[in-house]
Amino acid sequence: MIQDICVLDVVALTKDIPESSLLRGQVGTVVESLGPDMFEVEFVDNDGRTYATLPLNSSQLLVLHYQPA
């Protein structure tokens, strides 16, 4: 299933990214579309501090939904 990912979507990682100390399931926000399948995602802690921002492929992301479709 192909999912549409948009700027400001809340996403979760589908894979660990050890070089950035990120684990599968960590939640971030898409802050920029870099191309058809590439997105800049920002990861923020509970105090609102950014701890990682990196480009990710759509295959590494799962869009989270908070309401029924």
Short mmCIF file of C-alpha atoms in Angstrom, two decimals:
data_model
loop_
_atom_site.label_atom_id
_atom_site.label_comp_id
_atom_site.label_asym_id
_atom_site.label_seq_id
_atom_site.Cartn_x
_atom_site.Cartn_y
_atom_site.Cartn_z
CA MET A 1 0.00 0.00 0.00
CA ILE A 2 1.38 3.41 -0.98
CA GLN A 3 0.83 6.13 1.59
CA ASP A 4 0.80 9.84 0.89
CA ILE A 5 3.17 11.71 3.19
CA CYS A 6 2.69 15.46 3.60
CA VAL A 7 4.49 18.27 5.42
CA LEU A 8 3.42 18.36 9.11
CA ASP A 9 2.42 14.68 9.14
CA VAL A 10 3.36 12.88 12.34
CA VAL A 11 5.36 9.78 11.44
CA ALA A 12 7.05 6.85 13.13
CA LEU A 13 10.26 5.15 12.01
CA THR A 14 9.83 1.69 10.52
CA LYS A 15 13.55 0.85 10.95
CA ASP A 16 16.36 1.63 13.38
CA ILE A 17 18.81 4.32 12.27
CA PRO A 18 21.78 3.54 14.52
CA GLU A 19 24.06 6.23 13.05
CA SER A 20 21.56 8.83 14.34
CA SER A 21 20.74 6.95 17.58
CA LEU A 22 17.11 6.54 16.47
CA LEU A 23 15.05 3.43 17.05
CA ARG A 24 12.15 1.90 15.17
CA GLY A 25 8.94 3.45 16.47
CA GLN A 26 10.37 6.84 17.37
CA VAL A 27 7.99 9.63 16.40
CA GLY A 28 8.82 12.74 14.41
CA THR A 29 7.22 15.40 12.22
CA VAL A 30 7.73 15.90 8.50
CA VAL A 31 9.03 19.46 8.12
CA GLU A 32 9.92 19.49 4.42
CA SER A 33 9.39 17.48 1.25
CA LEU A 34 12.75 16.92 -0.45
CA GLY A 35 11.45 15.00 -3.46
CA PRO A 36 8.87 12.39 -4.44
CA ASP A 37 9.96 9.89 -1.76
CA MET A 38 12.29 11.92 0.49
CA PHE A 39 11.33 13.97 3.53
CA GLU A 40 13.11 16.02 6.19
CA VAL A 41 11.87 14.73 9.56
CA GLU A 42 12.39 16.47 12.90
CA PHE A 43 12.48 14.53 16.16
CA VAL A 44 11.72 16.51 19.32
CA ASP A 45 11.90 15.52 23.01
CA ASN A 46 9.17 16.12 25.61
CA ASP A 47 10.64 19.57 26.38
CA GLY A 48 10.38 20.68 22.73
CA ARG A 49 14.10 20.40 21.99
CA THR A 50 15.08 18.98 18.62
CA TYR A 51 17.40 16.00 19.02
CA ALA A 52 17.56 14.92 15.37
CA THR A 53 16.64 16.24 11.95
CA LEU A 54 17.41 14.12 8.94
CA PRO A 55 16.30 13.22 5.43
CA LEU A 56 14.39 9.95 5.28
CA ASN A 57 12.90 7.85 2.53
CA SER A 58 9.15 7.17 2.59
CA SER A 59 9.91 3.44 3.10
CA GLN A 60 11.41 4.35 6.50
CA LEU A 61 8.25 6.13 7.66
CA LEU A 62 4.75 5.24 8.80
CA VAL A 63 2.18 8.04 8.92
CA LEU A 64 0.30 8.06 12.23
CA HIS A 65 -3.43 8.75 12.27
CA TYR A 66 -5.36 10.09 15.24
CA GLN A 67 -8.84 9.95 13.73
CA PRO A 68 -10.74 7.48 11.55
CA ALA A 69 -10.34 7.90 7.79
#
